[in-house]
């Protein structure tokens, strides 16, 4: 399974990705983790990313795209992957599609974690981080909506929307059930093509 996870900050993507990655037997690839590994390892890409991160600026697409492309060529991604935090924009989605096409692959599904904004704000405030003020959190939600929401249209044919409220295990099970349905449809479609 090759999946992209989408959802606002505080939707629980990281928690779900860890559960789903284990259940599906594929690696969870988070851009946050990639930045930390490259910056910590002082790789050429890490040094370039650090210049922007140290200045409090966004890491440019070119650097992020290169990190993700490199990670997707690792042997452990042969059976699939879960991408968390990438793509964030339709331009990054184009880069991902080109990379997968060059490898003879494609995404199986894009899972959107849908959470009411008030719930997300309460979750993030309850973490008690000093930089998580309500104003900052609301701004992040706006940035998410403006940058990432267009991806929901971009991926409409692959989109599985899951209501990400309630018990963590229940949300994960909803995703796994939806993915099983996708797999069954794909297998039925392949069988029909072989028969014709």
PDB file of N, CA, C and O in Angstrom, residues 31-85:
ATOM      1  N   UNK A  31       7.903  14.046   6.982  1.00  0.00           N
ATOM      2  CA  UNK A  31       8.871  15.071   6.576  1.00  0.00           C
ATOM      3  C   UNK A  31       9.591  15.635   7.803  1.00  0.00           C
ATOM      4  O   UNK A  31      10.778  15.946   7.722  1.00  0.00           O
ATOM      5  N   UNK A  32       8.892  15.747   8.928  1.00  0.00           N
ATOM      6  CA  UNK A  32       9.547  16.222  10.152  1.00  0.00           C
ATOM      7  C   UNK A  32      10.713  15.330  10.533  1.00  0.00           C
ATOM      8  O   UNK A  32      11.812  15.808  10.858  1.00  0.00           O
ATOM      9  N   UNK A  33      10.500  14.004  10.469  1.00  0.00           N
ATOM     10  CA  UNK A  33      11.578  13.051  10.779  1.00  0.00           C
ATOM     11  C   UNK A  33      12.727  13.173   9.771  1.00  0.00           C
ATOM     12  O   UNK A  33      13.897  13.094  10.141  1.00  0.00           O
ATOM     13  N   UNK A  34      12.360  13.332   8.481  1.00  0.00           N
ATOM     14  CA  UNK A  34      13.401  13.455   7.447  1.00  0.00           C
ATOM     15  C   UNK A  34      14.263  14.685   7.692  1.00  0.00           C
ATOM     16  O   UNK A  34      15.500  14.617   7.591  1.00  0.00           O
ATOM     17  N   UNK A  35      13.621  15.809   8.037  1.00  0.00           N
ATOM     18  CA  UNK A  35      14.387  17.028   8.330  1.00  0.00           C
ATOM     19  C   UNK A  35      15.344  16.769   9.496  1.00  0.00           C
ATOM     20  O   UNK A  35      16.529  17.116   9.424  1.00  0.00           O
ATOM     21  N   UNK A  36      14.823  16.159  10.575  1.00  0.00           N
ATOM     22  CA  UNK A  36      15.661  15.904  11.757  1.00  0.00           C
ATOM     23  C   UNK A  36      16.839  14.986  11.421  1.00  0.00           C
ATOM     24  O   UNK A  36      17.971  15.223  11.850  1.00  0.00           O
ATOM     25  N   UNK A  37      16.571  13.923  10.639  1.00  0.00           N
ATOM     26  CA  UNK A  37      17.653  12.976  10.280  1.00  0.00           C
ATOM     27  C   UNK A  37      18.720  13.667   9.442  1.00  0.00           C
ATOM     28  O   UNK A  37      19.925  13.502   9.686  1.00  0.00           O
ATOM     29  N   UNK A  38      18.293  14.425   8.433  1.00  0.00           N
ATOM     30  CA  UNK A  38      19.265  15.082   7.547  1.00  0.00           C
ATOM     31  C   UNK A  38      20.029  16.195   8.257  1.00  0.00           C
ATOM     32  O   UNK A  38      21.242  16.311   8.088  1.00  0.00           O
ATOM     33  N   UNK A  39      19.314  17.002   9.045  1.00  0.00           N
ATOM     34  CA  UNK A  39      19.980  18.098   9.760  1.00  0.00           C
ATOM     35  C   UNK A  39      20.937  17.509  10.799  1.00  0.00           C
ATOM     36  O   UNK A  39      22.099  17.925  10.903  1.00  0.00           O
ATOM     37  N   UNK A  40      20.449  16.519  11.561  1.00  0.00           N
ATOM     38  CA  UNK A  40      21.281  15.883  12.586  1.00  0.00           C
ATOM     39  C   UNK A  40      22.491  15.174  11.989  1.00  0.00           C
ATOM     40  O   UNK A  40      23.581  15.184  12.570  1.00  0.00           O
ATOM     41  N   UNK A  41      22.296  14.558  10.810  1.00  0.00           N
ATOM     42  CA  UNK A  41      23.388  13.845  10.145  1.00  0.00           C
ATOM     43  C   UNK A  41      24.278  14.755   9.322  1.00  0.00           C
ATOM     44  O   UNK A  41      25.246  14.290   8.706  1.00  0.00           O
ATOM     45  N   UNK A  42      23.936  16.052   9.294  1.00  0.00           N
ATOM     46  CA  UNK A  42      24.694  17.045   8.535  1.00  0.00           C
ATOM     47  C   UNK A  42      24.931  16.612   7.092  1.00  0.00           C
ATOM     48  O   UNK A  42      26.024  16.796   6.541  1.00  0.00           O
ATOM     49  N   UNK A  43      23.903  16.034   6.469  1.00  0.00           N
ATOM     50  CA  UNK A  43      23.984  15.678   5.049  1.00  0.00           C
ATOM     51  C   UNK A  43      23.940  16.975   4.234  1.00  0.00           C
ATOM     52  O   UNK A  43      23.547  18.028   4.757  1.00  0.00           O
ATOM     53  N   UNK A  44      24.332  16.927   2.953  1.00  0.00           N
ATOM     54  CA  UNK A  44      24.228  18.142   2.121  1.00  0.00           C
ATOM     55  C   UNK A  44      22.810  18.722   2.123  1.00  0.00           C
ATOM     56  O   UNK A  44      22.639  19.945   2.262  1.00  0.00           O
ATOM     57  N   UNK A  45      21.802  17.862   2.026  1.00  0.00           N
ATOM     58  CA  UNK A  45      20.414  18.353   2.067  1.00  0.00           C
ATOM     59  C   UNK A  45      20.072  18.901   3.444  1.00  0.00           C
ATOM     60  O   UNK A  45      19.356  19.898   3.571  1.00  0.00           O
ATOM     61  N   UNK A  46      20.584  18.255   4.482  1.00  0.00           N
ATOM     62  CA  UNK A  46      20.342  18.699   5.851  1.00  0.00           C
ATOM     63  C   UNK A  46      20.935  20.074   6.111  1.00  0.00           C
ATOM     64  O   UNK A  46      20.316  20.920   6.771  1.00  0.00           O
ATOM     65  N   UNK A  47      22.150  20.312   5.575  1.00  0.00           N
ATOM     66  CA  UNK A  47      22.784  21.621   5.769  1.00  0.00           C
ATOM     67  C   UNK A  47      21.978  22.707   5.066  1.00  0.00           C
ATOM     68  O   UNK A  47      21.806  23.801   5.597  1.00  0.00           O
ATOM     69  N   UNK A  48      21.454  22.381   3.871  1.00  0.00           N
ATOM     70  CA  UNK A  48      20.631  23.370   3.157  1.00  0.00           C
ATOM     71  C   UNK A  48      19.334  23.635   3.917  1.00  0.00           C
ATOM     72  O   UNK A  48      18.910  24.783   4.060  1.00  0.00           O
ATOM     73  N   UNK A  49      18.700  22.573   4.432  1.00  0.00           N
ATOM     74  CA  UNK A  49      17.451  22.737   5.181  1.00  0.00           C
ATOM     75  C   UNK A  49      17.692  23.550   6.443  1.00  0.00           C
ATOM     76  O   UNK A  49      16.879  24.412   6.806  1.00  0.00           O
ATOM     77  N   UNK A  50      18.820  23.301   7.116  1.00  0.00           N
ATOM     78  CA  UNK A  50      19.125  23.977   8.382  1.00  0.00           C
ATOM     79  C   UNK A  50      19.210  25.493   8.205  1.00  0.00           C
ATOM     80  O   UNK A  50      18.802  26.246   9.084  1.00  0.00           O
ATOM     81  N   UNK A  51      19.729  25.941   7.054  1.00  0.00           N
ATOM     82  CA  UNK A  51      19.829  27.384   6.802  1.00  0.00           C
ATOM     83  C   UNK A  51      18.451  28.040   6.911  1.00  0.00           C
ATOM     84  O   UNK A  51      18.312  29.124   7.481  1.00  0.00           O
ATOM     85  N   UNK A  52      17.443  27.364   6.359  1.00  0.00           N
ATOM     86  CA  UNK A  52      16.078  27.912   6.378  1.00  0.00           C
ATOM     87  C   UNK A  52      15.437  27.742   7.748  1.00  0.00           C
ATOM     88  O   UNK A  52      14.805  28.658   8.265  1.00  0.00           O
ATOM     89  N   UNK A  53      15.607  26.552   8.327  1.00  0.00           N
ATOM     90  CA  UNK A  53      15.001  26.280   9.634  1.00  0.00           C
ATOM     91  C   UNK A  53      15.559  27.224  10.695  1.00  0.00           C
ATOM     92  O   UNK A  53      14.822  27.751  11.527  1.00  0.00           O
ATOM     93  N   UNK A  54      16.880  27.467  10.642  1.00  0.00           N
ATOM     94  CA  UNK A  54      17.513  28.356  11.624  1.00  0.00           C
ATOM     95  C   UNK A  54      16.996  29.784  11.491  1.00  0.00           C
ATOM     96  O   UNK A  54      16.957  30.531  12.466  1.00  0.00           O
ATOM     97  N   UNK A  55      16.612  30.152  10.264  1.00  0.00           N
ATOM     98  CA  UNK A  55      16.101  31.505  10.017  1.00  0.00           C
ATOM     99  C   UNK A  55      14.594  31.590  10.256  1.00  0.00           C
ATOM    100  O   UNK A  55      13.992  32.645  10.074  1.00  0.00           O
ATOM    101  N   UNK A  56      14.002  30.456  10.649  1.00  0.00           N
ATOM    102  CA  UNK A  56      12.558  30.429  10.888  1.00  0.00           C
ATOM    103  C   UNK A  56      11.749  30.458   9.611  1.00  0.00           C
ATOM    104  O   UNK A  56      10.567  30.803   9.609  1.00  0.00           O
ATOM    105  N   UNK A  57      12.394  30.095   8.485  1.00  0.00           N
ATOM    106  CA  UNK A  57      11.710  30.110   7.183  1.00  0.00           C
ATOM    107  C   UNK A  57      11.319  28.692   6.789  1.00  0.00           C
ATOM    108  O   UNK A  57      11.834  27.705   7.329  1.00  0.00           O
ATOM    109  N   UNK A  58      10.387  28.604   5.827  1.00  0.00           N
ATOM    110  CA  UNK A  58       9.989  27.300   5.305  1.00  0.00           C
ATOM    111  C   UNK A  58      11.108  26.733   4.443  1.00  0.00           C
ATOM    112  O   UNK A  58      11.747  27.462   3.679  1.00  0.00           O
ATOM    113  N   UNK A  59      11.338  25.433   4.554  1.00  0.00           N
ATOM    114  CA  UNK A  59      12.327  24.764   3.707  1.00  0.00           C
ATOM    115  C   UNK A  59      11.758  24.733   2.283  1.00  0.00           C
ATOM    116  O   UNK A  59      10.606  24.337   2.083  1.00  0.00           O
ATOM    117  N   UNK A  60      12.523  25.164   1.273  1.00  0.00           N
ATOM    118  CA  UNK A  60      11.987  25.201  -0.091  1.00  0.00           C
ATOM    119  C   UNK A  60      11.619  23.814  -0.610  1.00  0.00           C
ATOM    120  O   UNK A  60      12.206  22.805  -0.204  1.00  0.00           O
ATOM    121  N   UNK A  61      10.651  23.806  -1.527  1.00  0.00           N
ATOM    122  CA  UNK A  61      10.183  22.546  -2.108  1.00  0.00           C
ATOM    123  C   UNK A  61      11.325  21.704  -2.667  1.00  0.00           C
ATOM    124  O   UNK A  61      11.336  20.490  -2.515  1.00  0.00           O
ATOM    125  N   UNK A  62      12.284  22.345  -3.325  1.00  0.00           N
ATOM    126  CA  UNK A  62      13.367  21.587  -3.952  1.00  0.00           C
ATOM    127  C   UNK A  62      14.102  20.705  -2.960  1.00  0.00           C
ATOM    128  O   UNK A  62      14.427  19.550  -3.263  1.00  0.00           O
ATOM    129  N   UNK A  63      14.351  21.228  -1.760  1.00  0.00           N
ATOM    130  CA  UNK A  63      15.075  20.471  -0.727  1.00  0.00           C
ATOM    131  C   UNK A  63      14.181  19.360  -0.179  1.00  0.00           C
ATOM    132  O   UNK A  63      14.603  18.195  -0.066  1.00  0.00           O
ATOM    133  N   UNK A  64      12.924  19.719   0.151  1.00  0.00           N
ATOM    134  CA  UNK A  64      11.985  18.720   0.684  1.00  0.00           C
ATOM    135  C   UNK A  64      11.748  17.603  -0.328  1.00  0.00           C
ATOM    136  O   UNK A  64      11.784  16.408   0.016  1.00  0.00           O
ATOM    137  N   UNK A  65      11.519  17.980  -1.591  1.00  0.00           N
ATOM    138  CA  UNK A  65      11.271  16.990  -2.653  1.00  0.00           C
ATOM    139  C   UNK A  65      12.447  16.023  -2.777  1.00  0.00           C
ATOM    140  O   UNK A  65      12.252  14.809  -2.917  1.00  0.00           O
ATOM    141  N   UNK A  66      13.668  16.562  -2.716  1.00  0.00           N
ATOM    142  CA  UNK A  66      14.859  15.712  -2.853  1.00  0.00           C
ATOM    143  C   UNK A  66      14.962  14.727  -1.688  1.00  0.00           C
ATOM    144  O   UNK A  66      15.287  13.547  -1.884  1.00  0.00           O
ATOM    145  N   UNK A  67      14.650  15.196  -0.471  1.00  0.00           N
ATOM    146  CA  UNK A  67      14.693  14.294   0.700  1.00  0.00           C
ATOM    147  C   UNK A  67      13.679  13.162   0.550  1.00  0.00           C
ATOM    148  O   UNK A  67      13.987  12.000   0.829  1.00  0.00           O
ATOM    149  N   UNK A  68      12.460  13.519   0.130  1.00  0.00           N
ATOM    150  CA  UNK A  68      11.406  12.503  -0.002  1.00  0.00           C
ATOM    151  C   UNK A  68      11.753  11.521  -1.117  1.00  0.00           C
ATOM    152  O   UNK A  68      11.622  10.303  -0.948  1.00  0.00           O
ATOM    153  N   UNK A  69      12.210  12.040  -2.263  1.00  0.00           N
ATOM    154  CA  UNK A  69      12.570  11.147  -3.379  1.00  0.00           C
ATOM    155  C   UNK A  69      13.633  10.157  -2.953  1.00  0.00           C
ATOM    156  O   UNK A  69      13.550   8.961  -3.242  1.00  0.00           O
ATOM    157  N   UNK A  70      14.653  10.659  -2.252  1.00  0.00           N
ATOM    158  CA  UNK A  70      15.741   9.795  -1.779  1.00  0.00           C
ATOM    159  C   UNK A  70      15.192   8.715  -0.840  1.00  0.00           C
ATOM    160  O   UNK A  70      15.544   7.536  -0.955  1.00  0.00           O
ATOM    161  N   UNK A  71      14.301   9.119   0.075  1.00  0.00           N
ATOM    162  CA  UNK A  71      13.743   8.163   1.052  1.00  0.00           C
ATOM    163  C   UNK A  71      12.896   7.102   0.372  1.00  0.00           C
ATOM    164  O   UNK A  71      12.879   5.936   0.791  1.00  0.00           O
ATOM    165  N   UNK A  72      12.177   7.497  -0.693  1.00  0.00           N
ATOM    166  CA  UNK A  72      11.288   6.542  -1.376  1.00  0.00           C
ATOM    167  C   UNK A  72      12.048   5.518  -2.216  1.00  0.00           C
ATOM    168  O   UNK A  72      11.449   4.571  -2.715  1.00  0.00           O
ATOM    169  N   UNK A  73      13.360   5.709  -2.371  1.00  0.00           N
ATOM    170  CA  UNK A  73      14.146   4.712  -3.094  1.00  0.00           C
ATOM    171  C   UNK A  73      14.795   3.702  -2.145  1.00  0.00           C
ATOM    172  O   UNK A  73      15.458   2.775  -2.584  1.00  0.00           O
ATOM    173  N   UNK A  74      14.589   3.873  -0.823  1.00  0.00           N
ATOM    174  CA  UNK A  74      15.158   2.939   0.161  1.00  0.00           C
ATOM    175  C   UNK A  74      14.467   1.573   0.021  1.00  0.00           C
ATOM    176  O   UNK A  74      13.283   1.504  -0.328  1.00  0.00           O
ATOM    177  N   UNK A  75      15.204   0.493   0.290  1.00  0.00           N
ATOM    178  CA  UNK A  75      14.650  -0.865   0.097  1.00  0.00           C
ATOM    179  C   UNK A  75      13.367  -1.131   0.883  1.00  0.00           C
ATOM    180  O   UNK A  75      12.505  -1.885   0.420  1.00  0.00           O
ATOM    181  N   UNK A  76      13.218  -0.514   2.066  1.00  0.00           N
ATOM    182  CA  UNK A  76      12.044  -0.832   2.890  1.00  0.00           C
ATOM    183  C   UNK A  76      10.738  -0.272   2.317  1.00  0.00           C
ATOM    184  O   UNK A  76       9.661  -0.574   2.827  1.00  0.00           O
ATOM    185  N   UNK A  77      10.816   0.519   1.247  1.00  0.00           N
ATOM    186  CA  UNK A  77       9.592   1.059   0.643  1.00  0.00           C
ATOM    187  C   UNK A  77       9.089   0.193  -0.515  1.00  0.00           C
ATOM    188  O   UNK A  77       8.091   0.543  -1.149  1.00  0.00           O
ATOM    189  N   UNK A  78       9.763  -0.927  -0.764  1.00  0.00           N
ATOM    190  CA  UNK A  78       9.377  -1.776  -1.906  1.00  0.00           C
ATOM    191  C   UNK A  78       7.929  -2.253  -1.800  1.00  0.00           C
ATOM    192  O   UNK A  78       7.227  -2.372  -2.812  1.00  0.00           O
ATOM    193  N   UNK A  79       7.457  -2.502  -0.562  1.00  0.00           N
ATOM    194  CA  UNK A  79       6.075  -2.995  -0.374  1.00  0.00           C
ATOM    195  C   UNK A  79       5.077  -1.858  -0.150  1.00  0.00           C
ATOM    196  O   UNK A  79       3.897  -2.095   0.010  1.00  0.00           O
ATOM    197  N   UNK A  80       5.602  -0.626  -0.094  1.00  0.00           N
ATOM    198  CA  UNK A  80       4.714   0.507   0.107  1.00  0.00           C
ATOM    199  C   UNK A  80       5.241   1.464   1.153  1.00  0.00           C
ATOM    200  O   UNK A  80       6.351   1.297   1.673  1.00  0.00           O
ATOM    201  N   UNK A  81       4.432   2.482   1.475  1.00  0.00           N
ATOM    202  CA  UNK A  81       4.831   3.509   2.440  1.00  0.00           C
ATOM    203  C   UNK A  81       3.606   4.311   2.855  1.00  0.00           C
ATOM    204  O   UNK A  81       2.568   4.275   2.195  1.00  0.00           O
ATOM    205  N   UNK A  82       3.790   5.031   3.954  1.00  0.00           N
ATOM    206  CA  UNK A  82       2.798   6.014   4.421  1.00  0.00           C
ATOM    207  C   UNK A  82       3.505   7.356   4.447  1.00  0.00           C
ATOM    208  O   UNK A  82       4.475   7.519   5.184  1.00  0.00           O
ATOM    209  N   UNK A  83       3.050   8.305   3.660  1.00  0.00           N
ATOM    210  CA  UNK A  83       3.649   9.637   3.664  1.00  0.00           C
ATOM    211  C   UNK A  83       2.837  10.561   4.562  1.00  0.00           C
ATOM    212  O   UNK A  83       1.623  10.696   4.381  1.00  0.00           O
ATOM    213  N   UNK A  84       3.513  11.199   5.503  1.00  0.00           N
ATOM    214  CA  UNK A  84       2.864  12.077   6.482  1.00  0.00           C
ATOM    215  C   UNK A  84       3.549  13.440   6.417  1.00  0.00           C
ATOM    216  O   UNK A  84       4.727  13.556   6.724  1.00  0.00           O
ATOM    217  N   UNK A  85       2.826  14.466   5.955  1.00  0.00           N
ATOM    218  CA  UNK A  85       3.416  15.793   5.833  1.00  0.00           C
ATOM    219  C   UNK A  85       3.929  16.099   4.439  1.00  0.00           C
ATOM    220  O   UNK A  85       4.497  17.159   4.192  1.00  0.00           O
TER     221      UNK A  85
END
